[in-house]
């Protein structure tokens, strides 16, 4: 992880940011694949704790979506 405040990036071990971004969009979350190995989180300033918790709960499945054979 890198960033400041709510503007964060998740550094990935593999170049799968586009796959994760697509999976996130399918799940109702918008993340930006800023390069092949990073996704950016830029939530709105009105983000609620419940919304953050929902994303954190979905994050493991989003990361798993980048694993071959997981679809």
PDB file of N, CA and C in Angstrom:
ATOM      1  N   UNK A   1       0.849  -1.172   0.000  1.00  0.00           N
ATOM      2  CA  UNK A   1       0.000   0.000   0.000  1.00  0.00           C
ATOM      3  C   UNK A   1       0.891   1.230   0.000  1.00  0.00           C
ATOM      4  N   UNK A   2       0.414   2.240  -0.716  1.00  0.00           N
ATOM      5  CA  UNK A   2       1.073   3.537  -0.678  1.00  0.00           C
ATOM      6  C   UNK A   2       0.004   4.599  -0.850  1.00  0.00           C
ATOM      7  N   UNK A   3       0.275   5.791  -0.399  1.00  0.00           N
ATOM      8  CA  UNK A   3      -0.658   6.878  -0.578  1.00  0.00           C
ATOM      9  C   UNK A   3      -0.796   7.722   0.659  1.00  0.00           C
ATOM     10  N   UNK A   4      -1.795   8.587   0.624  1.00  0.00           N
ATOM     11  CA  UNK A   4      -2.066   9.474   1.741  1.00  0.00           C
ATOM     12  C   UNK A   4      -3.566   9.687   1.853  1.00  0.00           C
ATOM     13  N   UNK A   5      -4.041   9.738   3.078  1.00  0.00           N
ATOM     14  CA  UNK A   5      -5.471   9.916   3.293  1.00  0.00           C
ATOM     15  C   UNK A   5      -6.255   8.781   2.667  1.00  0.00           C
ATOM     16  N   UNK A   6      -7.295   9.101   1.924  1.00  0.00           N
ATOM     17  CA  UNK A   6      -8.098   8.080   1.266  1.00  0.00           C
ATOM     18  C   UNK A   6      -7.587   7.742  -0.136  1.00  0.00           C
ATOM     19  N   UNK A   7      -6.647   8.505  -0.660  1.00  0.00           N
ATOM     20  CA  UNK A   7      -6.089   8.236  -1.981  1.00  0.00           C
ATOM     21  C   UNK A   7      -4.947   7.238  -1.813  1.00  0.00           C
ATOM     22  N   UNK A   8      -5.239   5.978  -2.101  1.00  0.00           N
ATOM     23  CA  UNK A   8      -4.297   4.895  -1.858  1.00  0.00           C
ATOM     24  C   UNK A   8      -4.085   4.066  -3.114  1.00  0.00           C
ATOM     25  N   UNK A   9      -2.963   3.384  -3.163  1.00  0.00           N
ATOM     26  CA  UNK A   9      -2.705   2.430  -4.236  1.00  0.00           C
ATOM     27  C   UNK A   9      -2.314   1.107  -3.596  1.00  0.00           C
ATOM     28  N   UNK A  10      -2.778   0.040  -4.198  1.00  0.00           N
ATOM     29  CA  UNK A  10      -2.393  -1.303  -3.771  1.00  0.00           C
ATOM     30  C   UNK A  10      -1.403  -1.812  -4.806  1.00  0.00           C
ATOM     31  N   UNK A  11      -0.184  -2.098  -4.348  1.00  0.00           N
ATOM     32  CA  UNK A  11       0.844  -2.657  -5.223  1.00  0.00           C
ATOM     33  C   UNK A  11       0.630  -4.161  -5.287  1.00  0.00           C
ATOM     34  N   UNK A  12       0.561  -4.706  -6.481  1.00  0.00           N
ATOM     35  CA  UNK A  12       0.288  -6.123  -6.701  1.00  0.00           C
ATOM     36  C   UNK A  12       1.579  -6.854  -7.058  1.00  0.00           C
ATOM     37  N   UNK A  13       1.635  -8.134  -6.726  1.00  0.00           N
ATOM     38  CA  UNK A  13       2.827  -8.931  -7.007  1.00  0.00           C
ATOM     39  C   UNK A  13       2.942  -9.292  -8.480  1.00  0.00           C
ATOM     40  N   UNK A  14       1.833  -9.302  -9.182  1.00  0.00           N
ATOM     41  CA  UNK A  14       1.788  -9.673 -10.603  1.00  0.00           C
ATOM     42  C   UNK A  14       1.113  -8.557 -11.397  1.00  0.00           C
ATOM     43  N   UNK A  15       1.329  -8.497 -12.707  1.00  0.00           N
ATOM     44  CA  UNK A  15       0.698  -7.454 -13.536  1.00  0.00           C
ATOM     45  C   UNK A  15      -0.758  -7.793 -13.879  1.00  0.00           C
ATOM     46  N   UNK A  16      -1.636  -7.750 -12.871  1.00  0.00           N
ATOM     47  CA  UNK A  16      -3.041  -8.151 -13.033  1.00  0.00           C
ATOM     48  C   UNK A  16      -4.011  -7.032 -12.674  1.00  0.00           C
ATOM     49  N   UNK A  17      -3.546  -5.794 -12.668  1.00  0.00           N
ATOM     50  CA  UNK A  17      -4.398  -4.681 -12.251  1.00  0.00           C
ATOM     51  C   UNK A  17      -5.644  -4.549 -13.109  1.00  0.00           C
ATOM     52  N   UNK A  18      -5.531  -4.759 -14.409  1.00  0.00           N
ATOM     53  CA  UNK A  18      -6.699  -4.624 -15.288  1.00  0.00           C
ATOM     54  C   UNK A  18      -7.748  -5.680 -14.978  1.00  0.00           C
ATOM     55  N   UNK A  19      -7.317  -6.895 -14.687  1.00  0.00           N
ATOM     56  CA  UNK A  19      -8.249  -7.977 -14.342  1.00  0.00           C
ATOM     57  C   UNK A  19      -8.972  -7.649 -13.044  1.00  0.00           C
ATOM     58  N   UNK A  20      -8.235  -7.175 -12.055  1.00  0.00           N
ATOM     59  CA  UNK A  20      -8.834  -6.826 -10.767  1.00  0.00           C
ATOM     60  C   UNK A  20      -9.785  -5.643 -10.931  1.00  0.00           C
ATOM     61  N   UNK A  21      -9.400  -4.664 -11.739  1.00  0.00           N
ATOM     62  CA  UNK A  21     -10.273  -3.524 -11.981  1.00  0.00           C
ATOM     63  C   UNK A  21     -11.592  -3.958 -12.607  1.00  0.00           C
ATOM     64  N   UNK A  22     -11.535  -4.865 -13.575  1.00  0.00           N
ATOM     65  CA  UNK A  22     -12.757  -5.369 -14.205  1.00  0.00           C
ATOM     66  C   UNK A  22     -13.625  -6.127 -13.204  1.00  0.00           C
ATOM     67  N   UNK A  23     -12.998  -6.951 -12.366  1.00  0.00           N
ATOM     68  CA  UNK A  23     -13.745  -7.699 -11.352  1.00  0.00           C
ATOM     69  C   UNK A  23     -14.380  -6.747 -10.340  1.00  0.00           C
ATOM     70  N   UNK A  24     -13.658  -5.706  -9.969  1.00  0.00           N
ATOM     71  CA  UNK A  24     -14.197  -4.727  -9.031  1.00  0.00           C
ATOM     72  C   UNK A  24     -15.404  -4.008  -9.625  1.00  0.00           C
ATOM     73  N   UNK A  25     -15.308  -3.626 -10.881  1.00  0.00           N
ATOM     74  CA  UNK A  25     -16.425  -2.948 -11.538  1.00  0.00           C
ATOM     75  C   UNK A  25     -17.642  -3.862 -11.597  1.00  0.00           C
ATOM     76  N   UNK A  26     -17.425  -5.133 -11.897  1.00  0.00           N
ATOM     77  CA  UNK A  26     -18.530  -6.102 -11.908  1.00  0.00           C
ATOM     78  C   UNK A  26     -19.181  -6.223 -10.539  1.00  0.00           C
ATOM     79  N   UNK A  27     -18.382  -6.018  -9.478  1.00  0.00           N
ATOM     80  CA  UNK A  27     -18.893  -6.107  -8.105  1.00  0.00           C
ATOM     81  C   UNK A  27     -19.452  -4.777  -7.605  1.00  0.00           C
ATOM     82  N   UNK A  28     -19.373  -3.733  -8.429  1.00  0.00           N
ATOM     83  CA  UNK A  28     -19.936  -2.446  -8.045  1.00  0.00           C
ATOM     84  C   UNK A  28     -18.952  -1.462  -7.447  1.00  0.00           C
ATOM     85  N   UNK A  29     -17.655  -1.739  -7.600  1.00  0.00           N
ATOM     86  CA  UNK A  29     -16.615  -0.853  -7.069  1.00  0.00           C
ATOM     87  C   UNK A  29     -15.798  -0.299  -8.233  1.00  0.00           C
ATOM     88  N   UNK A  30     -15.416   0.956  -8.121  1.00  0.00           N
ATOM     89  CA  UNK A  30     -14.584   1.572  -9.150  1.00  0.00           C
ATOM     90  C   UNK A  30     -13.180   1.740  -8.585  1.00  0.00           C
ATOM     91  N   UNK A  31     -12.219   1.084  -9.207  1.00  0.00           N
ATOM     92  CA  UNK A  31     -10.802   1.261  -8.898  1.00  0.00           C
ATOM     93  C   UNK A  31     -10.095   1.539 -10.214  1.00  0.00           C
ATOM     94  N   UNK A  32      -8.961   2.175 -10.132  1.00  0.00           N
ATOM     95  CA  UNK A  32      -8.220   2.540 -11.336  1.00  0.00           C
ATOM     96  C   UNK A  32      -6.954   1.707 -11.450  1.00  0.00           C
ATOM     97  N   UNK A  33      -6.770   0.999 -12.572  1.00  0.00           N
ATOM     98  CA  UNK A  33      -5.491   0.317 -12.792  1.00  0.00           C
ATOM     99  C   UNK A  33      -4.477   1.334 -13.309  1.00  0.00           C
ATOM    100  N   UNK A  34      -3.685   1.918 -12.413  1.00  0.00           N
ATOM    101  CA  UNK A  34      -2.779   2.998 -12.800  1.00  0.00           C
ATOM    102  C   UNK A  34      -1.539   2.507 -13.527  1.00  0.00           C
ATOM    103  N   UNK A  35      -1.204   1.259 -13.331  1.00  0.00           N
ATOM    104  CA  UNK A  35      -0.160   0.585 -14.098  1.00  0.00           C
ATOM    105  C   UNK A  35      -0.429  -0.907 -13.960  1.00  0.00           C
ATOM    106  N   UNK A  36       0.272  -1.759 -14.658  1.00  0.00           N
ATOM    107  CA  UNK A  36      -0.078  -3.183 -14.626  1.00  0.00           C
ATOM    108  C   UNK A  36      -0.019  -3.839 -13.243  1.00  0.00           C
ATOM    109  N   UNK A  37       0.726  -3.247 -12.324  1.00  0.00           N
ATOM    110  CA  UNK A  37       0.871  -3.855 -11.002  1.00  0.00           C
ATOM    111  C   UNK A  37       0.330  -2.993  -9.868  1.00  0.00           C
ATOM    112  N   UNK A  38      -0.534  -2.033 -10.156  1.00  0.00           N
ATOM    113  CA  UNK A  38      -1.093  -1.171  -9.107  1.00  0.00           C
ATOM    114  C   UNK A  38      -2.540  -0.812  -9.418  1.00  0.00           C
ATOM    115  N   UNK A  39      -3.360  -0.829  -8.378  1.00  0.00           N
ATOM    116  CA  UNK A  39      -4.712  -0.286  -8.504  1.00  0.00           C
ATOM    117  C   UNK A  39      -4.837   0.867  -7.522  1.00  0.00           C
ATOM    118  N   UNK A  40      -5.526   1.910  -7.956  1.00  0.00           N
ATOM    119  CA  UNK A  40      -5.711   3.092  -7.121  1.00  0.00           C
ATOM    120  C   UNK A  40      -7.114   3.082  -6.546  1.00  0.00           C
ATOM    121  N   UNK A  41      -7.186   3.396  -5.272  1.00  0.00           N
ATOM    122  CA  UNK A  41      -8.461   3.576  -4.585  1.00  0.00           C
ATOM    123  C   UNK A  41      -8.632   5.076  -4.374  1.00  0.00           C
ATOM    124  N   UNK A  42      -9.702   5.626  -4.883  1.00  0.00           N
ATOM    125  CA  UNK A  42      -9.965   7.056  -4.748  1.00  0.00           C
ATOM    126  C   UNK A  42     -11.437   7.244  -4.384  1.00  0.00           C
ATOM    127  N   UNK A  43     -11.806   6.864  -3.161  1.00  0.00           N
ATOM    128  CA  UNK A  43     -13.213   6.959  -2.776  1.00  0.00           C
ATOM    129  C   UNK A  43     -13.646   8.415  -2.605  1.00  0.00           C
ATOM    130  N   UNK A  44     -14.938   8.648  -2.711  1.00  0.00           N
ATOM    131  CA  UNK A  44     -15.431  10.010  -2.509  1.00  0.00           C
ATOM    132  C   UNK A  44     -15.264  10.430  -1.050  1.00  0.00           C
ATOM    133  N   UNK A  45     -15.235  11.724  -0.824  1.00  0.00           N
ATOM    134  CA  UNK A  45     -15.079  12.226   0.541  1.00  0.00           C
ATOM    135  C   UNK A  45     -16.264  11.864   1.431  1.00  0.00           C
ATOM    136  N   UNK A  46     -17.383  11.483   0.845  1.00  0.00           N
ATOM    137  CA  UNK A  46     -18.559  11.130   1.628  1.00  0.00           C
ATOM    138  C   UNK A  46     -18.635   9.622   1.894  1.00  0.00           C
ATOM    139  N   UNK A  47     -17.524   8.915   1.697  1.00  0.00           N
ATOM    140  CA  UNK A  47     -17.457   7.477   1.955  1.00  0.00           C
ATOM    141  C   UNK A  47     -17.839   7.197   3.408  1.00  0.00           C
ATOM    142  N   UNK A  48     -18.735   6.227   3.593  1.00  0.00           N
ATOM    143  CA  UNK A  48     -19.120   5.851   4.947  1.00  0.00           C
ATOM    144  C   UNK A  48     -18.279   4.672   5.416  1.00  0.00           C
ATOM    145  N   UNK A  49     -18.254   4.467   6.712  1.00  0.00           N
ATOM    146  CA  UNK A  49     -17.525   3.327   7.268  1.00  0.00           C
ATOM    147  C   UNK A  49     -18.118   2.022   6.741  1.00  0.00           C
ATOM    148  N   UNK A  50     -19.425   1.965   6.580  1.00  0.00           N
ATOM    149  CA  UNK A  50     -20.077   0.755   6.061  1.00  0.00           C
ATOM    150  C   UNK A  50     -19.640   0.471   4.623  1.00  0.00           C
ATOM    151  N   UNK A  51     -19.509   1.515   3.813  1.00  0.00           N
ATOM    152  CA  UNK A  51     -19.057   1.326   2.435  1.00  0.00           C
ATOM    153  C   UNK A  51     -17.601   0.849   2.393  1.00  0.00           C
ATOM    154  N   UNK A  52     -16.765   1.404   3.237  1.00  0.00           N
ATOM    155  CA  UNK A  52     -15.368   0.970   3.312  1.00  0.00           C
ATOM    156  C   UNK A  52     -15.294  -0.484   3.745  1.00  0.00           C
ATOM    157  N   UNK A  53     -16.097  -0.855   4.738  1.00  0.00           N
ATOM    158  CA  UNK A  53     -16.137  -2.243   5.208  1.00  0.00           C
ATOM    159  C   UNK A  53     -16.609  -3.184   4.110  1.00  0.00           C
ATOM    160  N   UNK A  54     -17.583  -2.745   3.311  1.00  0.00           N
ATOM    161  CA  UNK A  54     -18.084  -3.564   2.208  1.00  0.00           C
ATOM    162  C   UNK A  54     -16.975  -3.837   1.196  1.00  0.00           C
ATOM    163  N   UNK A  55     -16.207  -2.790   0.859  1.00  0.00           N
ATOM    164  CA  UNK A  55     -15.100  -2.979  -0.076  1.00  0.00           C
ATOM    165  C   UNK A  55     -14.040  -3.900   0.513  1.00  0.00           C
ATOM    166  N   UNK A  56     -13.691  -3.684   1.769  1.00  0.00           N
ATOM    167  CA  UNK A  56     -12.675  -4.538   2.402  1.00  0.00           C
ATOM    168  C   UNK A  56     -13.125  -5.990   2.463  1.00  0.00           C
ATOM    169  N   UNK A  57     -14.415  -6.211   2.660  1.00  0.00           N
ATOM    170  CA  UNK A  57     -14.944  -7.570   2.661  1.00  0.00           C
ATOM    171  C   UNK A  57     -14.881  -8.210   1.285  1.00  0.00           C
ATOM    172  N   UNK A  58     -15.028  -7.406   0.233  1.00  0.00           N
ATOM    173  CA  UNK A  58     -15.003  -7.922  -1.134  1.00  0.00           C
ATOM    174  C   UNK A  58     -13.588  -8.047  -1.692  1.00  0.00           C
ATOM    175  N   UNK A  59     -12.621  -7.368  -1.090  1.00  0.00           N
ATOM    176  CA  UNK A  59     -11.270  -7.318  -1.638  1.00  0.00           C
ATOM    177  C   UNK A  59     -10.617  -8.694  -1.831  1.00  0.00           C
ATOM    178  N   UNK A  60     -10.710  -9.627  -0.902  1.00  0.00           N
ATOM    179  CA  UNK A  60     -10.087 -10.938  -1.153  1.00  0.00           C
ATOM    180  C   UNK A  60     -10.620 -11.628  -2.409  1.00  0.00           C
ATOM    181  N   UNK A  61     -11.909 -11.561  -2.639  1.00  0.00           N
ATOM    182  CA  UNK A  61     -12.484 -12.177  -3.844  1.00  0.00           C
ATOM    183  C   UNK A  61     -12.029 -11.443  -5.100  1.00  0.00           C
ATOM    184  N   UNK A  62     -11.875 -10.126  -5.019  1.00  0.00           N
ATOM    185  CA  UNK A  62     -11.397  -9.364  -6.170  1.00  0.00           C
ATOM    186  C   UNK A  62      -9.968  -9.766  -6.507  1.00  0.00           C
ATOM    187  N   UNK A  63      -9.150  -9.930  -5.491  1.00  0.00           N
ATOM    188  CA  UNK A  63      -7.770 -10.354  -5.721  1.00  0.00           C
ATOM    189  C   UNK A  63      -7.722 -11.782  -6.253  1.00  0.00           C
ATOM    190  N   UNK A  64      -8.610 -12.632  -5.771  1.00  0.00           N
ATOM    191  CA  UNK A  64      -8.675 -14.010  -6.260  1.00  0.00           C
ATOM    192  C   UNK A  64      -9.106 -14.065  -7.722  1.00  0.00           C
ATOM    193  N   UNK A  65      -9.836 -13.057  -8.180  1.00  0.00           N
ATOM    194  CA  UNK A  65     -10.305 -13.040  -9.578  1.00  0.00           C
ATOM    195  C   UNK A  65      -9.133 -12.980 -10.551  1.00  0.00           C
ATOM    196  N   UNK A  66      -7.975 -12.574 -10.070  1.00  0.00           N
ATOM    197  CA  UNK A  66      -6.809 -12.484 -10.948  1.00  0.00           C
ATOM    198  C   UNK A  66      -6.057 -13.795 -11.044  1.00  0.00           C
ATOM    199  N   UNK A  67      -6.474 -14.786 -10.266  1.00  0.00           N
ATOM    200  CA  UNK A  67      -5.828 -16.097 -10.286  1.00  0.00           C
ATOM    201  C   UNK A  67      -6.360 -16.920 -11.446  1.00  0.00           C
ATOM    202  N   UNK A  68      -5.490 -17.485 -12.278  1.00  0.00           N
ATOM    203  CA  UNK A  68      -5.970 -18.303 -13.407  1.00  0.00           C
ATOM    204  C   UNK A  68      -6.902 -19.425 -12.934  1.00  0.00           C
ATOM    205  N   UNK A  69      -7.983 -19.599 -13.661  1.00  0.00           N
ATOM    206  CA  UNK A  69      -8.942 -20.654 -13.341  1.00  0.00           C
ATOM    207  C   UNK A  69      -9.957 -20.285 -12.271  1.00  0.00           C
ATOM    208  N   UNK A  70      -9.911 -19.026 -11.781  1.00  0.00           N
ATOM    209  CA  UNK A  70     -10.850 -18.641 -10.724  1.00  0.00           C
ATOM    210  C   UNK A  70     -12.165 -18.133 -11.266  1.00  0.00           C
ATOM    211  N   UNK A  71     -12.270 -17.868 -12.558  1.00  0.00           N
ATOM    212  CA  UNK A  71     -13.492 -17.286 -13.123  1.00  0.00           C
ATOM    213  C   UNK A  71     -14.522 -18.330 -13.394  1.00  0.00           C
TER     214      UNK A  71
END
